[in-house]
Coordinates of C-alpha atoms in Angstrom, one line a residue:
Chain A
M19 CA 29.5 -115.5 -126.7
K20 CA 26.6 -115.3 -124.2
S21 CA 26.9 -114.0 -120.6
I22 CA 30.1 -115.9 -119.6
N23 CA 31.4 -115.4 -116.1
L24 CA 34.6 -117.1 -115.1
T25 CA 37.7 -116.4 -112.9
F26 CA 41.3 -117.4 -113.3
E27 CA 43.6 -117.4 -110.3
T28 CA 47.4 -117.8 -110.1
G29 CA 48.9 -121.2 -109.4
H30 CA 46.7 -123.3 -111.7
I31 CA 46.9 -125.0 -115.0
Y32 CA 43.4 -124.5 -116.5
G33 CA 42.0 -126.4 -119.4
L34 CA 39.7 -124.5 -121.7
L35 CA 37.8 -127.1 -123.6
G36 CA 35.1 -127.0 -126.2
R37 CA 34.2 -128.4 -129.6
N38 CA 35.2 -126.7 -132.9
G39 CA 33.6 -123.3 -133.1
A40 CA 32.4 -123.4 -129.5
G41 CA 34.0 -120.0 -128.8
K42 CA 37.3 -120.8 -127.0
S43 CA 39.5 -118.7 -129.2
T44 CA 37.0 -115.8 -129.2
L45 CA 37.0 -115.9 -125.4
L46 CA 40.8 -115.9 -125.3
N47 CA 41.0 -113.1 -127.8
L48 CA 38.5 -111.1 -125.7
I49 CA 40.5 -111.6 -122.5
N50 CA 43.7 -110.6 -124.3
N51 CA 42.5 -107.3 -125.7
R52 CA 42.6 -108.6 -129.3
M53 CA 38.8 -108.2 -129.6
F54 CA 36.4 -106.2 -127.6
V55 CA 33.3 -107.3 -125.7
S56 CA 30.0 -105.7 -126.7
D57 CA 28.7 -105.9 -123.1
G58 CA 30.3 -106.7 -119.8
T59 CA 33.8 -106.4 -118.3
I60 CA 37.0 -108.3 -118.3
A61 CA 39.2 -107.4 -115.3
L62 CA 42.5 -108.2 -113.7
D63 CA 42.5 -107.8 -109.9
G64 CA 39.3 -105.6 -110.3
H65 CA 40.8 -103.3 -113.0
P66 CA 39.4 -103.5 -116.5
I67 CA 41.8 -105.0 -119.0
K68 CA 40.7 -103.1 -122.1
N69 CA 43.7 -101.1 -123.3
N70 CA 45.1 -101.2 -119.7
E71 CA 48.8 -101.8 -120.2
Q72 CA 49.5 -102.5 -116.6
A73 CA 47.0 -105.4 -116.8
L74 CA 48.0 -106.4 -120.3
N75 CA 51.6 -106.7 -119.0
Q76 CA 50.4 -109.6 -116.9
L77 CA 48.9 -111.5 -119.9
F78 CA 50.6 -113.3 -122.7
M79 CA 48.8 -115.3 -125.4
T80 CA 49.8 -117.4 -128.4
S81 CA 47.4 -118.8 -130.9
E82 CA 47.3 -120.6 -134.2
D83 CA 47.5 -117.1 -135.8
T84 CA 51.1 -116.0 -136.0
L85 CA 51.2 -112.4 -135.0
Y86 CA 54.9 -112.0 -135.5
P87 CA 56.3 -110.9 -138.9
G88 CA 57.5 -113.9 -141.0
D89 CA 60.9 -112.4 -141.5
M90 CA 61.5 -112.1 -137.7
R91 CA 64.1 -114.5 -136.3
V92 CA 63.2 -116.6 -133.2
K93 CA 65.9 -114.8 -131.1
K94 CA 64.4 -111.5 -132.2
M95 CA 60.9 -112.7 -131.0
W96 CA 62.5 -113.2 -127.5
R97 CA 64.2 -109.8 -127.7
T98 CA 60.9 -108.1 -128.7
T99 CA 59.1 -109.8 -125.8
Q100 CA 61.8 -108.5 -123.4
D101 CA 61.5 -105.0 -124.9
F102 CA 57.7 -104.9 -124.5
Y103 CA 57.4 -106.8 -121.2
G104 CA 60.5 -105.7 -119.4
T105 CA 62.2 -109.0 -118.9
F106 CA 62.5 -112.4 -120.5
D107 CA 63.7 -115.8 -119.2
W108 CA 66.6 -116.3 -121.7
S109 CA 68.2 -119.3 -120.0
F110 CA 64.9 -121.2 -119.9
A111 CA 64.2 -120.3 -123.6
K112 CA 67.7 -121.3 -124.7
R113 CA 67.5 -124.6 -122.8
L114 CA 64.1 -125.3 -124.2
A115 CA 65.2 -124.5 -127.8
R116 CA 68.1 -127.0 -127.4
N117 CA 65.6 -129.6 -126.1
F118 CA 63.4 -129.0 -129.1
N119 CA 66.4 -128.8 -131.5
L120 CA 65.2 -125.4 -132.6
D121 CA 67.8 -123.0 -134.0
P122 CA 66.9 -119.5 -132.6
N123 CA 68.6 -117.9 -135.6
F124 CA 66.0 -119.1 -138.0
K125 CA 63.4 -116.8 -139.4
L126 CA 59.8 -117.8 -138.6
K127 CA 58.8 -118.1 -142.2
K128 CA 61.5 -120.7 -142.7
L129 CA 60.2 -123.0 -140.0
S130 CA 57.8 -125.8 -140.4
T131 CA 54.3 -125.5 -138.8
G132 CA 55.5 -127.6 -135.8
N133 CA 58.6 -125.6 -135.3
R134 CA 56.7 -122.4 -135.6
S135 CA 54.4 -123.6 -132.8
I136 CA 57.5 -124.4 -130.7
A137 CA 59.0 -121.0 -131.3
K138 CA 55.8 -119.3 -130.2
L139 CA 55.6 -121.6 -127.2
I140 CA 59.1 -120.9 -126.0
T141 CA 58.4 -117.2 -126.4
A142 CA 55.2 -117.5 -124.3
L143 CA 56.9 -119.6 -121.6
G144 CA 59.8 -117.1 -121.4
A145 CA 57.4 -114.1 -120.9
P146 CA 57.3 -112.8 -117.3
T147 CA 53.5 -112.7 -117.1
K148 CA 51.2 -114.0 -114.4
F149 CA 48.8 -115.5 -116.9
I150 CA 49.8 -117.4 -120.1
F151 CA 47.1 -118.3 -122.6
L152 CA 47.9 -121.0 -125.1
D153 CA 45.4 -121.6 -127.8
E154 CA 46.0 -124.9 -129.6
P155 CA 49.7 -124.8 -128.7
T156 CA 50.8 -128.1 -130.1
L157 CA 49.6 -127.5 -133.7
G158 CA 51.8 -129.5 -136.0
M159 CA 54.1 -130.8 -133.2
D160 CA 55.1 -134.5 -133.3
A161 CA 54.6 -136.8 -130.2
T162 CA 58.2 -136.3 -129.0
N163 CA 58.0 -132.6 -129.1
R164 CA 54.6 -132.6 -127.4
D165 CA 56.2 -134.6 -124.6
I166 CA 59.0 -132.1 -124.2
F167 CA 56.5 -129.4 -124.2
Y168 CA 54.4 -131.0 -121.4
Q169 CA 57.5 -131.6 -119.3
A170 CA 58.4 -127.9 -119.7
L171 CA 54.9 -126.9 -118.6
L172 CA 55.2 -129.0 -115.5
E173 CA 58.6 -127.4 -114.7
K174 CA 57.4 -123.9 -115.4
F175 CA 54.1 -124.0 -113.6
G176 CA 55.2 -125.9 -110.6
S177 CA 56.2 -122.8 -108.7
G178 CA 52.7 -121.4 -108.2
D179 CA 53.1 -117.7 -109.1
Q180 CA 51.9 -118.1 -112.6
S181 CA 48.9 -119.6 -114.3
L182 CA 48.5 -121.4 -117.6
I183 CA 45.3 -121.5 -119.6
L184 CA 45.5 -124.2 -122.1
S185 CA 42.9 -124.5 -124.9
T186 CA 43.3 -127.8 -126.7
H187 CA 41.6 -130.7 -128.3
L188 CA 44.2 -133.2 -127.1
I189 CA 42.4 -133.7 -123.8
Q190 CA 44.0 -137.1 -122.9
E191 CA 47.5 -135.7 -123.2
V192 CA 46.9 -132.8 -120.9
E193 CA 44.5 -134.5 -118.4
K194 CA 47.3 -135.3 -115.9
M195 CA 48.5 -131.7 -115.9
I196 CA 45.4 -129.5 -115.7
D197 CA 43.7 -129.0 -112.4
H198 CA 40.6 -127.1 -113.4
I199 CA 38.4 -127.1 -116.5
F200 CA 36.2 -124.7 -118.2
V201 CA 34.0 -126.1 -121.0
I202 CA 32.5 -123.8 -123.6
D203 CA 29.7 -124.9 -125.7
H204 CA 27.8 -122.8 -128.3
G205 CA 29.3 -119.7 -126.8
Q206 CA 28.2 -120.6 -123.2
L207 CA 30.1 -121.8 -120.2
I208 CA 28.7 -125.2 -119.3
E209 CA 31.4 -126.4 -116.9
D210 CA 33.6 -124.7 -114.3
Q211 CA 35.1 -127.2 -111.9
S212 CA 38.3 -128.7 -110.7
V213 CA 39.3 -131.8 -112.5
E214 CA 39.3 -133.7 -109.3
A215 CA 35.6 -132.7 -108.6
V216 CA 34.6 -133.6 -112.1
Q217 CA 36.2 -137.0 -112.1
S218 CA 35.0 -138.0 -108.6
H219 CA 31.4 -137.2 -109.7
A220 CA 31.3 -138.3 -113.3
F221 CA 30.3 -141.9 -114.1
A222 CA 29.0 -144.2 -116.8
I223 CA 26.1 -146.0 -115.1
S224 CA 24.5 -149.0 -116.6
G225 CA 21.2 -150.8 -115.8
S226 CA 17.6 -151.1 -116.9
E227 CA 15.8 -148.0 -118.1
T228 CA 13.3 -148.2 -115.2
L229 CA 16.0 -148.4 -112.5
I230 CA 18.0 -145.6 -114.0
K231 CA 14.9 -143.3 -114.3
E232 CA 14.0 -144.2 -110.7
H233 CA 17.4 -143.5 -109.1
I234 CA 19.1 -140.8 -111.3
A235 CA 17.7 -137.3 -111.7
S236 CA 17.4 -136.4 -115.4
S237 CA 19.3 -133.1 -114.8
K238 CA 22.4 -135.1 -114.0
I239 CA 22.4 -137.2 -117.1
M240 CA 24.7 -136.0 -119.9
S241 CA 24.1 -138.7 -122.4
V242 CA 22.2 -141.9 -122.9
E243 CA 23.4 -145.0 -124.9
P244 CA 21.4 -148.2 -125.5
F245 CA 23.4 -151.1 -124.3
G246 CA 21.8 -154.4 -125.4
K247 CA 18.5 -154.5 -123.5
Q248 CA 19.9 -152.1 -121.0
Y249 CA 21.0 -148.6 -121.0
K250 CA 24.2 -146.8 -120.2
V251 CA 23.8 -143.3 -118.9
Y252 CA 26.7 -140.8 -118.5
V253 CA 26.1 -138.6 -115.4
R254 CA 27.8 -135.6 -113.8
N255 CA 27.7 -134.2 -110.3
Y256 CA 26.6 -137.6 -109.1
N257 CA 27.3 -138.9 -105.6
L258 CA 28.4 -142.5 -105.9
A259 CA 27.1 -143.2 -102.4
D260 CA 23.5 -142.8 -103.8
L261 CA 24.0 -145.6 -106.3
P262 CA 21.9 -148.7 -105.6
D263 CA 23.5 -152.2 -105.9
S264 CA 21.3 -153.0 -108.9
L265 CA 23.1 -150.3 -111.0
H266 CA 26.8 -150.5 -112.1
A267 CA 29.1 -147.5 -112.3
E268 CA 32.4 -146.9 -114.0
S269 CA 34.6 -143.8 -113.7
L270 CA 35.0 -141.5 -116.7
D271 CA 38.2 -140.0 -117.9
L272 CA 38.3 -136.3 -118.8
Q273 CA 38.0 -136.9 -122.5
A274 CA 35.0 -139.2 -122.2
Y275 CA 33.4 -136.7 -119.8
F276 CA 33.9 -133.9 -122.3
V277 CA 32.6 -135.9 -125.2
K278 CA 29.4 -136.9 -123.4
L279 CA 28.9 -133.4 -121.9
T280 CA 29.1 -131.7 -125.3
N281 CA 27.2 -134.4 -127.2
R282 CA 24.1 -134.8 -125.2
G283 CA 21.5 -137.5 -125.7
T284 CA 18.3 -138.4 -124.0
F285 CA 16.0 -141.5 -123.5
Chain S
M6 CA 57.8 -99.2 -121.4
K7 CA 55.3 -100.2 -124.0
F8 CA 55.3 -96.7 -125.6
K9 CA 59.1 -96.7 -125.7
A10 CA 59.2 -100.2 -127.2
T11 CA 56.5 -99.4 -129.8
T12 CA 58.1 -96.1 -130.7
L13 CA 61.5 -97.6 -131.1
Y14 CA 60.1 -100.4 -133.3
N15 CA 58.3 -97.9 -135.5
F16 CA 61.3 -95.6 -135.6
K17 CA 63.6 -98.4 -136.8
Q18 CA 61.1 -99.4 -139.5
Q19 CA 60.7 -95.8 -140.7
G20 CA 64.5 -95.4 -140.5
L21 CA 65.0 -98.4 -142.7
T22 CA 62.5 -97.1 -145.2
L23 CA 64.3 -93.8 -145.3
I24 CA 67.8 -95.5 -145.7
Y25 CA 66.6 -97.7 -148.6
F26 CA 65.1 -94.6 -150.4
M27 CA 68.2 -92.5 -149.7
V28 CA 70.4 -95.1 -151.2
G29 CA 68.2 -95.0 -154.3
V30 CA 68.3 -91.2 -154.3
V31 CA 72.1 -91.0 -154.0
L32 CA 72.5 -93.6 -156.7
F33 CA 70.1 -92.3 -159.2
T34 CA 70.2 -88.6 -158.6
V35 CA 73.8 -88.0 -157.5
A36 CA 76.2 -90.8 -158.3
L37 CA 75.0 -91.6 -161.8
P38 CA 74.7 -87.9 -162.9
L39 CA 78.1 -87.3 -161.4
L40 CA 79.6 -90.2 -163.3
G41 CA 78.0 -88.7 -166.4
I42 CA 79.6 -85.3 -165.7
I43 CA 83.0 -86.9 -165.1
F44 CA 83.0 -89.1 -168.2
T45 CA 81.5 -86.6 -170.6
S46 CA 82.8 -83.4 -169.1
N47 CA 79.4 -82.1 -169.7
A48 CA 78.5 -79.6 -167.1
Q49 CA 75.0 -79.2 -168.4
I50 CA 73.9 -82.6 -167.1
H51 CA 71.6 -82.2 -164.2
S52 CA 69.3 -84.2 -162.1
A53 CA 65.6 -83.4 -162.1
T54 CA 64.5 -85.1 -158.9
N55 CA 61.7 -83.3 -157.1
L56 CA 62.8 -83.5 -153.5
V57 CA 59.5 -82.8 -151.8
V58 CA 57.7 -85.3 -154.0
L59 CA 60.4 -87.9 -153.1
F60 CA 60.1 -87.3 -149.4
T61 CA 56.4 -87.3 -149.7
I62 CA 56.6 -90.9 -151.1
I63 CA 59.0 -91.9 -148.3
N64 CA 56.8 -90.5 -145.6
F65 CA 53.7 -92.1 -147.1
I66 CA 55.3 -95.5 -147.1
G67 CA 56.7 -95.0 -143.6
G68 CA 53.3 -93.9 -142.3
Y69 CA 51.7 -96.9 -144.0
I70 CA 54.2 -99.4 -142.5
T71 CA 53.7 -98.2 -138.9
L72 CA 50.0 -99.1 -138.9
A73 CA 50.0 -101.9 -141.4
Q74 CA 48.5 -105.2 -140.1
K75 CA 51.9 -106.7 -139.6
N76 CA 53.0 -104.1 -137.1
F77 CA 49.6 -103.8 -135.5
N78 CA 49.6 -107.6 -134.9
L79 CA 53.0 -107.5 -133.3
F80 CA 52.0 -104.7 -130.9
I81 CA 48.8 -106.4 -129.9
Q82 CA 50.7 -109.7 -129.4
N83 CA 52.9 -107.8 -127.0
G84 CA 50.1 -106.3 -124.9
V85 CA 50.2 -102.8 -126.3
G86 CA 47.1 -100.7 -125.9
R87 CA 45.4 -99.0 -128.9
H88 CA 46.1 -95.5 -127.5
T89 CA 49.8 -96.2 -127.1
I90 CA 49.9 -97.6 -130.7
I91 CA 48.2 -94.5 -132.0
N92 CA 50.3 -92.0 -129.9
S93 CA 53.5 -93.8 -131.0
V94 CA 52.5 -93.7 -134.7
L95 CA 51.6 -90.1 -134.6
S96 CA 54.8 -89.2 -132.7
V97 CA 57.0 -91.1 -135.2
N98 CA 55.2 -89.5 -138.1
V99 CA 56.0 -86.0 -136.6
V100 CA 59.6 -86.9 -136.0
F101 CA 60.1 -88.3 -139.5
A102 CA 58.3 -85.4 -141.1
L103 CA 60.8 -83.2 -139.2
I104 CA 63.8 -85.3 -140.3
N105 CA 62.7 -85.5 -143.9
A106 CA 61.9 -81.8 -144.1
L107 CA 65.3 -81.0 -142.8
L108 CA 66.9 -83.4 -145.3
A109 CA 64.8 -82.0 -148.1
Q110 CA 66.0 -78.5 -147.2
G111 CA 69.5 -79.6 -146.5
I112 CA 70.0 -81.5 -149.8
H113 CA 68.4 -78.7 -151.7
G114 CA 70.6 -76.1 -150.1
T115 CA 73.8 -78.2 -150.5
F116 CA 73.5 -79.3 -154.1
N117 CA 71.9 -76.3 -155.6
T118 CA 75.0 -74.2 -155.3
K119 CA 77.6 -73.0 -157.7
Y120 CA 79.9 -75.9 -156.7
F121 CA 77.6 -78.6 -157.9
Q122 CA 76.0 -79.1 -161.3
I123 CA 73.3 -81.4 -159.9
R124 CA 70.0 -79.6 -159.4
F125 CA 67.2 -80.7 -157.2
M126 CA 63.8 -79.3 -158.0
N127 CA 61.1 -78.4 -155.6
F128 CA 57.4 -78.3 -156.4
I129 CA 57.0 -75.3 -154.1
D130 CA 59.1 -73.2 -156.6
D131 CA 57.1 -74.6 -159.5
F132 CA 53.8 -73.7 -157.8
Y133 CA 54.5 -70.5 -155.9
G134 CA 57.6 -69.2 -157.7
P135 CA 61.0 -68.6 -156.1
N136 CA 60.1 -65.1 -154.8
S137 CA 57.0 -66.2 -152.8
S138 CA 56.8 -66.5 -149.0
Y139 CA 58.0 -70.1 -149.5
G140 CA 60.9 -69.2 -151.8
T141 CA 64.4 -70.4 -151.2
H142 CA 65.2 -67.2 -149.3
N143 CA 62.5 -67.8 -146.7
I144 CA 63.9 -70.9 -145.0
V145 CA 61.6 -71.0 -142.0
W146 CA 58.3 -70.7 -143.9
R147 CA 59.5 -73.1 -146.6
F148 CA 60.6 -75.6 -143.9
L149 CA 57.2 -75.3 -142.1
F150 CA 55.4 -75.9 -145.4
I151 CA 57.4 -79.0 -146.2
L152 CA 57.0 -80.3 -142.6
L153 CA 53.3 -80.0 -142.6
V154 CA 52.9 -81.6 -146.0
L155 CA 55.1 -84.5 -144.9
F156 CA 53.2 -84.9 -141.6
A157 CA 49.8 -85.0 -143.3
I158 CA 51.1 -87.4 -145.9
A159 CA 52.5 -89.8 -143.3
N160 CA 49.2 -89.7 -141.5
L161 CA 47.5 -90.6 -144.8
G162 CA 49.9 -93.5 -145.2
S163 CA 48.9 -94.6 -141.6
I164 CA 45.2 -94.4 -142.6
L165 CA 45.9 -96.6 -145.6
G166 CA 47.9 -99.0 -143.4
A167 CA 44.9 -99.4 -141.1
F168 CA 42.5 -99.8 -144.0
W169 CA 44.6 -102.1 -146.2
S170 CA 43.9 -105.3 -144.3
R171 CA 40.2 -104.8 -144.7
F172 CA 40.4 -105.1 -148.5
G173 CA 40.4 -108.4 -150.3
R174 CA 42.9 -109.2 -153.1
I175 CA 40.9 -107.9 -156.0
P176 CA 40.1 -104.5 -154.4
R177 CA 43.7 -104.2 -153.5
I178 CA 44.8 -104.7 -157.1
I179 CA 42.2 -102.2 -158.3
L180 CA 43.3 -99.7 -155.7
I181 CA 47.0 -100.1 -156.7
L182 CA 46.1 -99.7 -160.4
L183 CA 44.0 -96.6 -159.6
V184 CA 46.8 -95.0 -157.6
I185 CA 49.3 -95.7 -160.4
F186 CA 47.2 -94.7 -163.4
T187 CA 44.9 -92.0 -162.1
P188 CA 47.6 -89.3 -161.8
T189 CA 49.0 -90.2 -165.3
I190 CA 45.6 -90.1 -166.9
L191 CA 44.7 -86.8 -165.1
M192 CA 48.0 -85.2 -166.1
N193 CA 47.5 -86.2 -169.8
V194 CA 44.0 -84.8 -169.8
Y195 CA 45.4 -81.6 -168.1
R196 CA 48.0 -81.3 -170.8
L197 CA 45.4 -81.5 -173.6
L198 CA 43.7 -78.4 -172.2
S199 CA 44.4 -75.0 -173.5
A200 CA 46.8 -72.7 -171.5
T201 CA 43.9 -70.6 -170.2
T202 CA 41.9 -73.6 -169.1
Q203 CA 45.0 -75.1 -167.5
A204 CA 45.5 -71.8 -165.5
N205 CA 41.9 -71.8 -164.4
V206 CA 42.0 -75.5 -163.3
K207 CA 45.1 -74.6 -161.3
I208 CA 43.3 -71.7 -159.6
I209 CA 40.2 -73.8 -158.9
I210 CA 42.2 -76.6 -157.3
A211 CA 44.4 -74.2 -155.3
Q212 CA 41.3 -72.4 -154.0
L213 CA 39.5 -75.7 -153.3
I214 CA 42.3 -76.9 -151.0
G215 CA 42.9 -73.5 -149.6
I216 CA 46.4 -73.0 -151.1
Q217 CA 46.4 -69.7 -152.9
A218 CA 49.0 -68.4 -155.2
H219 CA 51.5 -65.9 -153.8
S220 CA 51.3 -67.7 -150.4
G221 CA 50.8 -66.0 -147.0
I222 CA 49.9 -68.0 -143.9
E223 CA 46.7 -69.5 -145.3
P224 CA 48.4 -72.6 -146.9
L225 CA 50.2 -73.4 -143.7
M226 CA 46.9 -73.2 -141.8
T227 CA 45.2 -75.4 -144.3
L228 CA 48.0 -77.9 -144.1
L229 CA 47.9 -77.8 -140.3
V230 CA 44.2 -78.5 -140.4
I231 CA 44.7 -81.4 -142.8
G232 CA 47.4 -82.8 -140.6
I233 CA 45.2 -82.6 -137.5
L234 CA 42.2 -84.1 -139.4
T235 CA 44.3 -87.0 -140.7
G236 CA 45.7 -87.5 -137.2
L237 CA 42.1 -87.7 -135.8
M238 CA 41.3 -90.2 -138.6
V239 CA 44.2 -92.4 -137.5
Y240 CA 42.8 -92.3 -134.0
V241 CA 39.2 -93.1 -135.0
L242 CA 40.3 -95.9 -137.2
N243 CA 42.4 -97.6 -134.6
F244 CA 41.1 -97.1 -131.1
K245 CA 38.6 -99.9 -131.6
R246 CA 40.6 -101.9 -134.2
E247 CA 40.3 -105.6 -133.5
L248 CA 42.7 -108.3 -134.5
K249 CA 41.7 -110.0 -137.8
R250 CA 41.7 -113.8 -137.4
S251 CA 43.4 -115.5 -140.3

């Protein structure tokens, strides 16, 4: 990771996006005291997080790696979370387990990949922390379970005193939920904006090469595609009011924006 | 809160290890020989379990478990700082060394009486002789000796626990085979030596590790230093330990 500077605040659902190997998991592991930074500081309310249990008590992370013993029962995972964090939202966890058809008496190693993800998710959502970090949370989950999960997220994070940081490749599925994105590419932060700001200033603009070059600064172009005799350019931070009538603009959804941002092309 | 939860978790794990071993001990060194005595009416049957060696194994395994990757991962998952993990592990190692030293003394004292025909042996008697500072009559010194041995051994187990995850499958197998076969090979080589050479080897080893025959306070000091050094190693190996991604 190279000189990344970002801030998470409570009351948001953040999307941490990036291609495979971009450094998302490493960043989350660094924030959550699983790995250590060689330079710089990670702080919560101004206090360094490194081995600071008051700060660590406000963070909870689940990832693809299962850090619970395989012979631990789901219910015991919840009990353990309560022991270490002070409290646990049992009623929410039990209700969610019922919705997912997950028996909390099962041992982790006896669960399928999808159900193991569900068990870890329920544990994370029941934890009483300000910040919850979910790294690829829907691994192995079917479409129905993913839908239940997204509903649960909306219910849980509607109150505003907690924040969720969601690292996922399923951008289209979470687009409606997240309100701010961070995009990591080759270990660097290349985007830090609200979803609204991104979407209101990201477009696919088509027209002739000359007109495009004349009206659009190259620094705003993310990607270029030949389009018959014309070109289609994908732009960011672009003010639609500046667009001349001779060029045509289309809005970009978050996934298209992410793809073009991380797969740059030029004339 | 984190220290309490970590310590309780470690305590339960070490407690279970102790219970499993004690069930084995009771079965193989008390129940079965007792049955032998009852059915054969042979009062000469005795058990030859070396108690300190047995509790050394228990403490080593207990120490290993507390810092094995499985436990470390769980603590990190639950927001426990490295210092808390280390402090908890060392505290539990001390407490279990204490419990096991008491058990070793208690069992030895209980069974090695005129009412029981089952005899437990103790390597301290083998090494120092029953009339040394660590003889059966000198309960406090003997207890301190066992306590310090068990504490150092538990710390060694914890060091292995921290190291184990860094080894691949083949090095692990080689290490296990070395641990199993090295003592056997060394003991056989030792037995092939003449009595004089054996005595000399014993003296050299004893002097090398600071444990001299006929006792005194020196062996205790040596063990204390070993305990502290292994404790420091537990700290050094873990305070910057990162999670291994699978």
